[in-house]
XYZ file of C-alpha atoms in Angstrom:
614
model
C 139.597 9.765 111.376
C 142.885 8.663 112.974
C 143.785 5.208 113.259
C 146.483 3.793 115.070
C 149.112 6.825 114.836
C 152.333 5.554 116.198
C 155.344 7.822 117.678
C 156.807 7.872 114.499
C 154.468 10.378 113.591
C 155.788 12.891 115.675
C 158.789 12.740 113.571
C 156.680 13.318 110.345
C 156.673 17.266 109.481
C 153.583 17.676 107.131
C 154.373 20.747 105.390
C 150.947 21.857 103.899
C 151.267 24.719 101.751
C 147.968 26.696 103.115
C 146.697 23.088 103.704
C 146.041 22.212 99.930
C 145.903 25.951 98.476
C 144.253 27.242 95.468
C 145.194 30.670 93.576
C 142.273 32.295 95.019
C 144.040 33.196 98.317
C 144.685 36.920 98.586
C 148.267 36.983 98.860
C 149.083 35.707 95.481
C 150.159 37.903 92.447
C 146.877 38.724 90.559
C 147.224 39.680 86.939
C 146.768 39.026 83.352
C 146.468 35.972 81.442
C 150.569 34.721 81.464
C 151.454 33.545 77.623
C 153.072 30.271 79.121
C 152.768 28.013 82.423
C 156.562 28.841 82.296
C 158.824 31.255 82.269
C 162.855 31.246 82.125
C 163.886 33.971 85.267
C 166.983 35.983 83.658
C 170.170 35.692 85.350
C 170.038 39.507 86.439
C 166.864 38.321 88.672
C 167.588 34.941 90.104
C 171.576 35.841 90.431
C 172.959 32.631 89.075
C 175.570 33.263 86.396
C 177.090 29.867 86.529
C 177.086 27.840 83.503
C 179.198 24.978 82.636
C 181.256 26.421 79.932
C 183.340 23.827 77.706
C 186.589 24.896 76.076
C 187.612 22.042 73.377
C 191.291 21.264 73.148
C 193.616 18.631 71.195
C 193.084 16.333 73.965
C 189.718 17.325 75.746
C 187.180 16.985 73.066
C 184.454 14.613 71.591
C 186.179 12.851 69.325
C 188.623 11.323 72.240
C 186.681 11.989 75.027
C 182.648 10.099 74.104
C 181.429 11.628 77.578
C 183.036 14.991 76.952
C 179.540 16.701 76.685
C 177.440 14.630 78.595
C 177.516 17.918 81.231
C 177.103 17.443 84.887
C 173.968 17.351 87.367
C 172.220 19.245 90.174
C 170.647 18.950 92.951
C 168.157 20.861 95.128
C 167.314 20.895 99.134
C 167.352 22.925 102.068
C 171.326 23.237 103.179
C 170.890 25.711 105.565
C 167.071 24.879 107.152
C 165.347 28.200 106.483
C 162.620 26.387 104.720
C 163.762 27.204 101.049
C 165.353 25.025 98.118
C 169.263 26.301 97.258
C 170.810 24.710 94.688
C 174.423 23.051 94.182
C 175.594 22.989 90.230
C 178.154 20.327 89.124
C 180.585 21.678 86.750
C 183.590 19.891 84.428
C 186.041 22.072 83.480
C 185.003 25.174 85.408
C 184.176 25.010 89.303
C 180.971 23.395 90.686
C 179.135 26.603 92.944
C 176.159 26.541 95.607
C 173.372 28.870 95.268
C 171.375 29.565 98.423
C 167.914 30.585 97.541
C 166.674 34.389 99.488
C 163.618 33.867 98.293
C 161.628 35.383 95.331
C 163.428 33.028 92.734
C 166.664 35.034 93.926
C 169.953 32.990 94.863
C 173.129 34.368 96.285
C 176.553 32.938 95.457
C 178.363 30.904 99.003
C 180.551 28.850 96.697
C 183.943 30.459 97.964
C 182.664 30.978 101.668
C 180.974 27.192 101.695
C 184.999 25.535 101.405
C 183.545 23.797 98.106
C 186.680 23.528 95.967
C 186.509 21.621 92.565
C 188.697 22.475 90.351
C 191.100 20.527 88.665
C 187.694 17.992 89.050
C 185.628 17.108 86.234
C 182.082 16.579 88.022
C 179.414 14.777 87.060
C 176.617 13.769 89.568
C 175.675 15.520 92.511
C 173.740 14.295 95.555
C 172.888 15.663 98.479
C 172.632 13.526 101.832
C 172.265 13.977 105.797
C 175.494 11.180 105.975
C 175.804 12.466 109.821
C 172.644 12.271 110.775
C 173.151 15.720 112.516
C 169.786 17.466 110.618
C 171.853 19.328 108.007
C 172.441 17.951 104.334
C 175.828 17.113 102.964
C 177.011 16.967 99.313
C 178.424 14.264 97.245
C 180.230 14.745 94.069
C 180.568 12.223 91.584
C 184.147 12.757 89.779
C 184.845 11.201 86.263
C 186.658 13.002 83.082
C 189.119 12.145 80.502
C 191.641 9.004 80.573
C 194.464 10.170 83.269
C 191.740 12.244 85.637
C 191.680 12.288 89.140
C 188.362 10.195 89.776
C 188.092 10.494 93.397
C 185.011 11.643 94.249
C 184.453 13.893 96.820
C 182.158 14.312 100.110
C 181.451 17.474 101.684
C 179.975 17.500 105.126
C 177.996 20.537 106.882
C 179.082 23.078 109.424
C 175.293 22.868 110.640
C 175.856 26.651 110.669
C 172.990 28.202 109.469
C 174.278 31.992 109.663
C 178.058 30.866 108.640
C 177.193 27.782 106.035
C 180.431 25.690 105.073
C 181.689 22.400 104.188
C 184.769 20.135 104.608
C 185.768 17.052 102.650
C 185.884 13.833 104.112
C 185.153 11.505 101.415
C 188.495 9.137 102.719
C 187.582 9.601 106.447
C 183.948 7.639 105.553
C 185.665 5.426 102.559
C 183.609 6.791 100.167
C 186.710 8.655 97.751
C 186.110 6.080 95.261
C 188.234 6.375 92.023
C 186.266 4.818 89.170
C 184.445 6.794 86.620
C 181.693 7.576 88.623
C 177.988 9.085 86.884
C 175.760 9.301 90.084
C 175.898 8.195 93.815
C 172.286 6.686 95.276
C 171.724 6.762 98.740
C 169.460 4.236 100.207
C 168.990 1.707 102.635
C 169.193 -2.072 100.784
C 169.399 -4.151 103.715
C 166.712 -2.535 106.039
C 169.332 -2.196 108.873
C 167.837 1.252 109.774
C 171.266 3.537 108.034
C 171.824 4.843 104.356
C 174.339 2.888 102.125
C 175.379 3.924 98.773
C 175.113 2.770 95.037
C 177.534 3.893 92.624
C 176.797 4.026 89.093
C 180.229 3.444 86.864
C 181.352 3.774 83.306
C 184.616 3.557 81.817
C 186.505 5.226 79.053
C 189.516 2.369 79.042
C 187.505 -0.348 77.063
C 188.326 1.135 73.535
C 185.460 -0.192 71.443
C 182.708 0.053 73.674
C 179.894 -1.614 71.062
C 182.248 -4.692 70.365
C 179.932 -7.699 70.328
C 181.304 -9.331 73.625
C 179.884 -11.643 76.370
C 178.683 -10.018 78.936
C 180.570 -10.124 82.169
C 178.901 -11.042 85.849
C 181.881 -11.982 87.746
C 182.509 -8.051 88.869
C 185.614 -7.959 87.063
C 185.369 -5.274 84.669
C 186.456 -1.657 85.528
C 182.948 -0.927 84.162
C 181.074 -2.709 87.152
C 179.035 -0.346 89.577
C 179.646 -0.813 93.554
C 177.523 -1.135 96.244
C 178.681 0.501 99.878
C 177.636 -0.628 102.761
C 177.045 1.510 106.042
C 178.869 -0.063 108.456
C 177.780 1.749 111.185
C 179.360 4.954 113.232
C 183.497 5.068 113.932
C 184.146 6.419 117.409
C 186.783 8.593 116.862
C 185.191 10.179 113.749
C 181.628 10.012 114.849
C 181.252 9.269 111.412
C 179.923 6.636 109.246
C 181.671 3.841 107.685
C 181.235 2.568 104.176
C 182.511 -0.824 102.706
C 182.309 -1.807 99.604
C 180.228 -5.278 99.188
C 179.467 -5.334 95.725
C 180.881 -8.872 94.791
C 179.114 -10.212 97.704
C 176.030 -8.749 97.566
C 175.688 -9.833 93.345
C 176.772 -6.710 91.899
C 179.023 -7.312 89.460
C 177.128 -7.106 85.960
C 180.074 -4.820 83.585
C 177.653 -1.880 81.977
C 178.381 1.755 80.877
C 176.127 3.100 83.445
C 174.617 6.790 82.989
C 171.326 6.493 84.857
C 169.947 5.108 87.788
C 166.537 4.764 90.054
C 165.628 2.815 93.032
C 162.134 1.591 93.925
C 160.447 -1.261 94.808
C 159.837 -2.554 91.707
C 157.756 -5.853 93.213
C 156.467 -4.530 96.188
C 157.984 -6.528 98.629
C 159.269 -4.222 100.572
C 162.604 -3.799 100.073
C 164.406 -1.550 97.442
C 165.969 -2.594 93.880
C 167.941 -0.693 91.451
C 167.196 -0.117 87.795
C 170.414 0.731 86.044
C 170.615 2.799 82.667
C 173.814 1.754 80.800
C 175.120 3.359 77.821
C 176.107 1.282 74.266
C 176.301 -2.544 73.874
C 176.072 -3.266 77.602
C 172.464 -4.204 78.847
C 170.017 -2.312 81.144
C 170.493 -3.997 84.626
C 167.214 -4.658 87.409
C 168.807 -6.042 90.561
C 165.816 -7.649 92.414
C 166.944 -7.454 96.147
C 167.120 -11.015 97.991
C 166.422 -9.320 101.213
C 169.420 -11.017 102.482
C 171.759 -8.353 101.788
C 172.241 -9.949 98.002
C 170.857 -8.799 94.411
C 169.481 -10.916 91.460
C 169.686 -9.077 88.376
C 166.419 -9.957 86.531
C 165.889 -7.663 83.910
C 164.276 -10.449 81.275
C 162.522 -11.724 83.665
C 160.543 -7.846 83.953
C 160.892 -5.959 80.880
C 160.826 -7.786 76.846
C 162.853 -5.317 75.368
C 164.667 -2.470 76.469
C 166.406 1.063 74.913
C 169.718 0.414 73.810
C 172.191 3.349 74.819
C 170.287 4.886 77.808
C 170.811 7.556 79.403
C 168.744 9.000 82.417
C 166.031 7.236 83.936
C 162.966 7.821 86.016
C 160.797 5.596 87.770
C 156.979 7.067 89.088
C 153.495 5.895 89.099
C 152.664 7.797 85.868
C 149.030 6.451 85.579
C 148.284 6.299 89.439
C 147.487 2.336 89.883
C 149.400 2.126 92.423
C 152.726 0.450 90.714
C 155.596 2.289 89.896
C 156.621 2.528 86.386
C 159.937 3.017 84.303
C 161.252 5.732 81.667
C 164.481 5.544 80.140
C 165.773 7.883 77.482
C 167.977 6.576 73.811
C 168.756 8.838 71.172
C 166.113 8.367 68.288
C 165.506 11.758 66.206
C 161.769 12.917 65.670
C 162.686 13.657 61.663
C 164.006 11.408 59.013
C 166.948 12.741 57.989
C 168.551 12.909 61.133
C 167.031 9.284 61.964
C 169.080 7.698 58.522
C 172.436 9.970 59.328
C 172.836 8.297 63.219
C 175.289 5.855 63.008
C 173.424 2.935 64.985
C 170.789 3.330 63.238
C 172.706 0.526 61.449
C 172.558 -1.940 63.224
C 171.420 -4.622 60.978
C 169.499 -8.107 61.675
C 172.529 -10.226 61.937
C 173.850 -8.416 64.657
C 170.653 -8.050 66.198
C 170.467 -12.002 66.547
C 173.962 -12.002 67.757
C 173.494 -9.404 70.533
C 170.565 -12.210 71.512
C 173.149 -15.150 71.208
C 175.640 -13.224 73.591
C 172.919 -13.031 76.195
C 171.690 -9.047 75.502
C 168.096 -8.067 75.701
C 166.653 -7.032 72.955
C 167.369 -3.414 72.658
C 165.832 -0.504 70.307
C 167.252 3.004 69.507
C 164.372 5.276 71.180
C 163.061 6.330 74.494
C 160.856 3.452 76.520
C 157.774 4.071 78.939
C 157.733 0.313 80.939
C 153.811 0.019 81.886
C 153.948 -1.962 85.226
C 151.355 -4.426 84.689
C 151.708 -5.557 88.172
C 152.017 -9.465 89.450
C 150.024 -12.028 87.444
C 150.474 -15.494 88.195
C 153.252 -14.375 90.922
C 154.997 -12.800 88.573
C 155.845 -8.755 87.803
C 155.468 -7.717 84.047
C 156.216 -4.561 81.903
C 154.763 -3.561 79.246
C 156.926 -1.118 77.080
C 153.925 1.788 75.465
C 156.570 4.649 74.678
C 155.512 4.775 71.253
C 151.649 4.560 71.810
C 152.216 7.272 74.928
C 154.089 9.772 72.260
C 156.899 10.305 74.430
C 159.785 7.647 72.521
C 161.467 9.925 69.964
C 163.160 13.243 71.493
C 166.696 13.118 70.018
C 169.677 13.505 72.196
C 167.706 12.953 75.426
C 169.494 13.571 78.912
C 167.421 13.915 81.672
C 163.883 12.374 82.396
C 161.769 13.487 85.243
C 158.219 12.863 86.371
C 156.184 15.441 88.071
C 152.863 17.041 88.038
C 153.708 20.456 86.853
C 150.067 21.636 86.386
C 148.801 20.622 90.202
C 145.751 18.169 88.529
C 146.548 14.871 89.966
C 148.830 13.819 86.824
C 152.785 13.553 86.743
C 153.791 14.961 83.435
C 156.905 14.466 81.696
C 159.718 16.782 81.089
C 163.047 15.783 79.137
C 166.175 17.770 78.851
C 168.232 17.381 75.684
C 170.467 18.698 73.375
C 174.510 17.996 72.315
C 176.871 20.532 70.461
C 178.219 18.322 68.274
C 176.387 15.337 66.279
C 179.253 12.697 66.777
C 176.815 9.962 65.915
C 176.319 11.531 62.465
C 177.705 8.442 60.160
C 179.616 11.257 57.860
C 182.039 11.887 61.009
C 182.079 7.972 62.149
C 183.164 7.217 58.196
C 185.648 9.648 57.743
C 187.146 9.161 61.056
C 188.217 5.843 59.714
C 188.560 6.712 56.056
C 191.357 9.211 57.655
C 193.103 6.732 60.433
C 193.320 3.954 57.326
C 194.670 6.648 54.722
C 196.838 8.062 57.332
C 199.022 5.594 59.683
C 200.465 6.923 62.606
C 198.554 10.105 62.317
C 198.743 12.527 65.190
C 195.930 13.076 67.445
C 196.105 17.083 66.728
C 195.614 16.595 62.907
C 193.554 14.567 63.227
C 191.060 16.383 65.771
C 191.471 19.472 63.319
C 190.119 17.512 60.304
C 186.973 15.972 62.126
C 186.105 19.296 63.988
C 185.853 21.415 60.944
C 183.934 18.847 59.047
C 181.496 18.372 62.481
C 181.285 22.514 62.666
C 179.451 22.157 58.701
C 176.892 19.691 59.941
C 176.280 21.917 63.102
C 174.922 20.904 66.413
C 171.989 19.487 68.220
C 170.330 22.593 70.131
C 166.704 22.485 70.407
C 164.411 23.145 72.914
C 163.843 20.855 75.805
C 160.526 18.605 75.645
C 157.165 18.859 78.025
C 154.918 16.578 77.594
C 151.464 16.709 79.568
C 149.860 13.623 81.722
C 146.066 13.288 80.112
C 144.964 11.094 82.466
C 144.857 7.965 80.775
C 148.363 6.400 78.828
C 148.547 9.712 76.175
C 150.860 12.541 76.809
C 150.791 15.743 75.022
C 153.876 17.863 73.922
C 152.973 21.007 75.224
C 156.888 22.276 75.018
C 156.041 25.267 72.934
C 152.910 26.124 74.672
C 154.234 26.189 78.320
C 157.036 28.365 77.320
C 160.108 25.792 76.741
C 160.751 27.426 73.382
C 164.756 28.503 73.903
C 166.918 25.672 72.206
C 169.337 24.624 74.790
C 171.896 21.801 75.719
C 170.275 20.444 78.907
C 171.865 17.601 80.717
C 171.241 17.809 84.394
C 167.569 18.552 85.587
C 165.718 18.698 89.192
C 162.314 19.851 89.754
C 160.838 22.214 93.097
C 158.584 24.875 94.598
C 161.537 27.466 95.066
C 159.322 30.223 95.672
C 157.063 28.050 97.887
C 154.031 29.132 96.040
C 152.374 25.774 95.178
C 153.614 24.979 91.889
C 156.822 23.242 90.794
C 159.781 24.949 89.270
C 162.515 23.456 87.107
C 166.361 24.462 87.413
C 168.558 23.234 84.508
C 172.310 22.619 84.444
C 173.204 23.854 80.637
C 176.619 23.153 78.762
C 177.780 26.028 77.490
C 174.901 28.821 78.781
C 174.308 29.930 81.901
C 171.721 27.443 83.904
C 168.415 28.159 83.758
C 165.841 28.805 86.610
C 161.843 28.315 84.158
C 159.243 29.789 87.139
C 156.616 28.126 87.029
C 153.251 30.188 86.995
C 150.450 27.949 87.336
C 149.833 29.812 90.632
C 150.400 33.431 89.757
C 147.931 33.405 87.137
C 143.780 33.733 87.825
C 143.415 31.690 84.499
C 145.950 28.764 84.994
C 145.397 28.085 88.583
C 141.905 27.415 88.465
C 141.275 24.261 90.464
C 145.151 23.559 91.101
C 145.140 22.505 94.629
C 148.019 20.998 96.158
C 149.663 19.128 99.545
C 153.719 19.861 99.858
C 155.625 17.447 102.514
C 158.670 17.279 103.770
C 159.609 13.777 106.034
C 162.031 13.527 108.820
C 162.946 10.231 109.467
C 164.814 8.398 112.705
C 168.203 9.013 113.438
C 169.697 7.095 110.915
C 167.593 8.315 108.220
C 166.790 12.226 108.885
C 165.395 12.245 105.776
C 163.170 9.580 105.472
C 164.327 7.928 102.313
C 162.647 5.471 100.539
C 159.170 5.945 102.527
C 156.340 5.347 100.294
C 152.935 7.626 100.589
C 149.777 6.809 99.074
C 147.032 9.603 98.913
C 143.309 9.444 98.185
C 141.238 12.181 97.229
C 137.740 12.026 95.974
C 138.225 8.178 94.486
C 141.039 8.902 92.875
C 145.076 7.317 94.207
C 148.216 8.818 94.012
C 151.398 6.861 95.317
C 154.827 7.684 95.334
C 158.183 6.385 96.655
C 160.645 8.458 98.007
C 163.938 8.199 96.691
C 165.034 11.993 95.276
C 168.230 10.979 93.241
C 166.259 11.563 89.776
C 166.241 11.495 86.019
C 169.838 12.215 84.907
C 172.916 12.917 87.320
C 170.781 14.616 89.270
C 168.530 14.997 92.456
C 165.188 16.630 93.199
C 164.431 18.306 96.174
C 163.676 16.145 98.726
C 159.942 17.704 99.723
C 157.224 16.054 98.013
C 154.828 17.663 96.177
C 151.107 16.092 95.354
C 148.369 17.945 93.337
C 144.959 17.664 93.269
C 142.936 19.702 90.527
C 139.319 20.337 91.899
C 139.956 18.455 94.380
C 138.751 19.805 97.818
C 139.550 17.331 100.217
C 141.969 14.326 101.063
C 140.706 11.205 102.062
C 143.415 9.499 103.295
C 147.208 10.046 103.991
C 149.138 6.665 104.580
C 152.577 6.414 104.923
C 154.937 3.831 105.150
C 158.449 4.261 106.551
C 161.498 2.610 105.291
C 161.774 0.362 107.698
C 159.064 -1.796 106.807
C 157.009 -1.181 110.293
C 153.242 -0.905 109.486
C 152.723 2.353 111.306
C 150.177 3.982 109.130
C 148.428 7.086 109.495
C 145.627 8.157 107.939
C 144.246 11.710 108.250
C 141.452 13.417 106.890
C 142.545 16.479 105.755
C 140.343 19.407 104.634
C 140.961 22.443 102.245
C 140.873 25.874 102.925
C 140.649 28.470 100.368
């Protein structure tokens, strides 16, 4: 059945992998049972030998530098159109390098040929974005670092040269150089004028004591305040786009320490909002868009309580109602001895009430699943179920990402972790003052000398990144062991995609301190694990403004049962997935209905009856 298909739909590429393939197609790999639904591709096969390698110093170190190991992202999409994923690692102290992807999980090195140049930059997010609108994707890097760092962040714009693939910065020719500490740029369009602007999530290293009890700020004047760019359409000369920033106007200006971020449209009204992740004292922000080119941030008014120093965040319709919901990670330890040696785990009742007084949510040291419970009496609730789901405790947690790794209809939960040095451990925090008090005017060198050696005896935080499983109802199961996650690893940056274009998602991790790792993912290669794993891949192209369709939301039915998803691929932690969408199915034969709603708010929906070959 087709009902009212509009033109748009000849701008919608439908990318069906065989239509909704199983394993049983000839072409795939037969073979034995595999002992995991994962497995890590050595660097000697995929060809990526980057890793973002950390070299402590006097100066550039943990102690004086809190963000010096919170790594950088990745991010994954097509740069040169031949239909596979390449990748583009962020690096800090070493040079950021794009991988593009031959095929068979192998990647070849462009990095010098591309014109990306990063060094003396200490990169942290990484996005990729068609800011041209000529068909080809462009990269932005965020740039942060130590105090004294050049934070201008950089944008790199396509030759459109698929044979000859480069890049050349123009970050100051669109005005997007910003020179804050930037974590991740979002590109999206808030005010439904048909173009992508940006949000820019921002931290700060300046403000010395950054759990001081202080009132929060909302007049945008701290350094700490994120910005909002507006699109202001293309400059002649340039051909070009131009971005403004508007956040004062348009009711950004909430201070925070901000780490993660997700858009969505949190109240289905049609227009996008932002959840912001922000790091210590300063509160989780929602801004609620006004649809008038303003934001009301509105996080009490959604959530009860939230996690209190979070760092990457998802939002996905975990339990397929229809109604996105929201995962942030903390920092709470699965044991007991490492849970009584964290240093906020001290945060006593007093200052509890007074974080309340000062205006703060209340905020808990562990990771938070926000069940939507949709609109009741015209208003949007969360529930927070992290600890009921299993997933709240996974220690140093990075990155978060939703996706249904095991093609049955479920998005499952992976989390990246890991830090080399415990500098929340309450032994450090103590003697750190015990020595500055003892010890006036001490120098920084001595200093760093005496904490290091006494943070090398307590050791380091690397343990194996966490998978959990979607059951099907609000229970996830750690299966991190079982689907071959086992190596212990410091993971900060994560994206998710079908790299070999064989039906089943892959996972690419940006590692401090080892090279990155590329985990195949097997469901499909094996007769045993791809039993009933059927699957729909899409990949949107939007108008002109929008070539990549961002923040169209799809809704699939097959046999009774509703998936829904919103596109917006900037994911989980300094990070971004790539950008075709991937649906599973299980035994599922045939799809219902397709519907698909374009950013614009139009109501051109299609629905198609799709059937599945074997």
């Amino acid at each position: 059945m087709v009902k009212t298909i509009c033109f748009r739909l000849l701008i919608l590429l439908i990318f069906v992998s065989a239509i909704l393939s199983s394993c049983s197609h000839q072409d795939k790999k037969k073979g034995s049972i595999q002992e995991s639904q994962f497995h890590a591709v050595p660097s000697e096969q995929s060809g990526i030998t980057f890793a973002n390698q950390l070299t402590e110093t006097d100066s550039a170190n943990a102690i004086f530098y809190e963000y010096y190991y919170n790594g950088a992202g990745l991010a994954l999409g097509d740069l040169n159109n031949d239909g596979l994923s390449d990748i583009v690692f962020g690096a800090n102290m070493t040079e950021s390098r794009v991988y593009l992807n031959k095929g068979m999980l192998a990647f070849s090195d462009i990095t010098e040929q591309s014109g990306i140049n990063t060094s003396g930059k200490w990169i942290t997010g990484v996005s990729l974005v068609d800011i041209n609108h000529d068909g080809w994707l462009d990269i932005y890097l965020c740039a942060a670092g130590n105090i004294g760092y050049n934070y201008h962040n950089l944008l790199y714009i396509s030759n459109g040269n698929k044979e000859n693939l480069a890049f050349t910065e123009c970050a100051a020719a669109v005005g997007l150089d910003d020179n804050g500490y930037s974590c991740q740029a979002e590109f999206f369009d808030y005010d439904r004028d048909g173009d992508l602007d940006m949000y820019l999530v921002t931290a700060a290293l300046t403000i010395p004591n950054k759990n001081a009890l202080r009132a929060r700020k909302n007049d945008g004047s701290m350094i700490n305040t994120d910005r909002l760019y507006r699109n202001d359409g293309i400059n002649p000369s340039t051909k070009l786009p131009v971005f403004r920033n508007v956040s004062r106007e348009a009711g950004i200006t909430w201070d925070g320490f901000g780490l993660g971020v997700s858009i969505c449209d949190i109240n289905k009204d049609g227009w996008p909002d932002i959840y912001v992740g922000n790091d210590y004292i300063s509160n989780d922000l929602l801004y609620i868009n006004q649809k008038n080119g303003t934001f009301l941030e509105m996080i009490k008014n959604y959530t009860s309580h939230i996690s209190n120093s979070t760092m990457g965040v998802d939002i996905a319709d975990f339990n397929n109602d229809g109604l996105v919901d929201i995962f942030s990670l903390d920092m709470q330890p699965e044991d007991y001895y490492r849970k009584r040696t964290m240093a906020m785990t001290m945060r006593d009742y007093k200052r509890h009430l007074a974080e309340l007084e000062a205006g703060y949510s209340p905020q808990y040291i562990r990771n938070m699943l926000q069940l939507n419970n949709g609109e009741i009496e015209g208003r949007v609730t969360f529930s927070e179920i992290g600890q009921l789901a299993g997933v709240y405790e996974t220690d140093w947690s990075w990155a978060p990402l939703f996706a249904d790794f095991d093609n049955d209809g479920n998005k499952d939960l992976f989390i990246g972790n890991g830090i080399p040095h415990d500098v929340t451990n309450m032994d450090i925090s103590e003697l750190w003052m015990k020595t500055i008090r003892e010890n006036k005017g001490i120098q920084f060198s001595v200093l760093y000398k005496l904490l290091k050696n006494e943070m090398n005896k307590i050791g380091n935080i690397k343990k194996p990144n966490v998978m959990f499983r979607n059951t099907g109802g609000m229970i996830f199961d750690d299966k991190t062991i079982e689907w071959g996650f086992e190596m212990p690893l410091y993971s900060t940056g994560a994206a998710f995609s079908d790299l070999d274009n064989d039906g089943d998602l892959d996972l690419v991790l940006n590692n401090v301190n080892d090279y990155a790792s590329v985990y195949e993912n097997r469901l499909l290669t094996s007769d045993s694990l791809s039993r009933n794993s059927h699957f729909l891949s899409i990949k949107l192209k939007g108008d002109s403004l929008n070539t990549g369709g961002i923040g169209t939301k799809i809704t699939v039915w097959s046999g009774g049962k509703m998936q829904y998803y919103e596109h917006f691929p900037i994911r989980g932690f300094q990070s971004m997935i790539d950008p075709q969408i991937h649906f599973g199915f299980g035994q599922q034969s045939i799809i219902d209905t397709l519907y698909i709603w374009w950013p614009d708010g139009k109501k051109n929906i299609c629905i198609i009856r799709i059937a599945i070959r074997k």
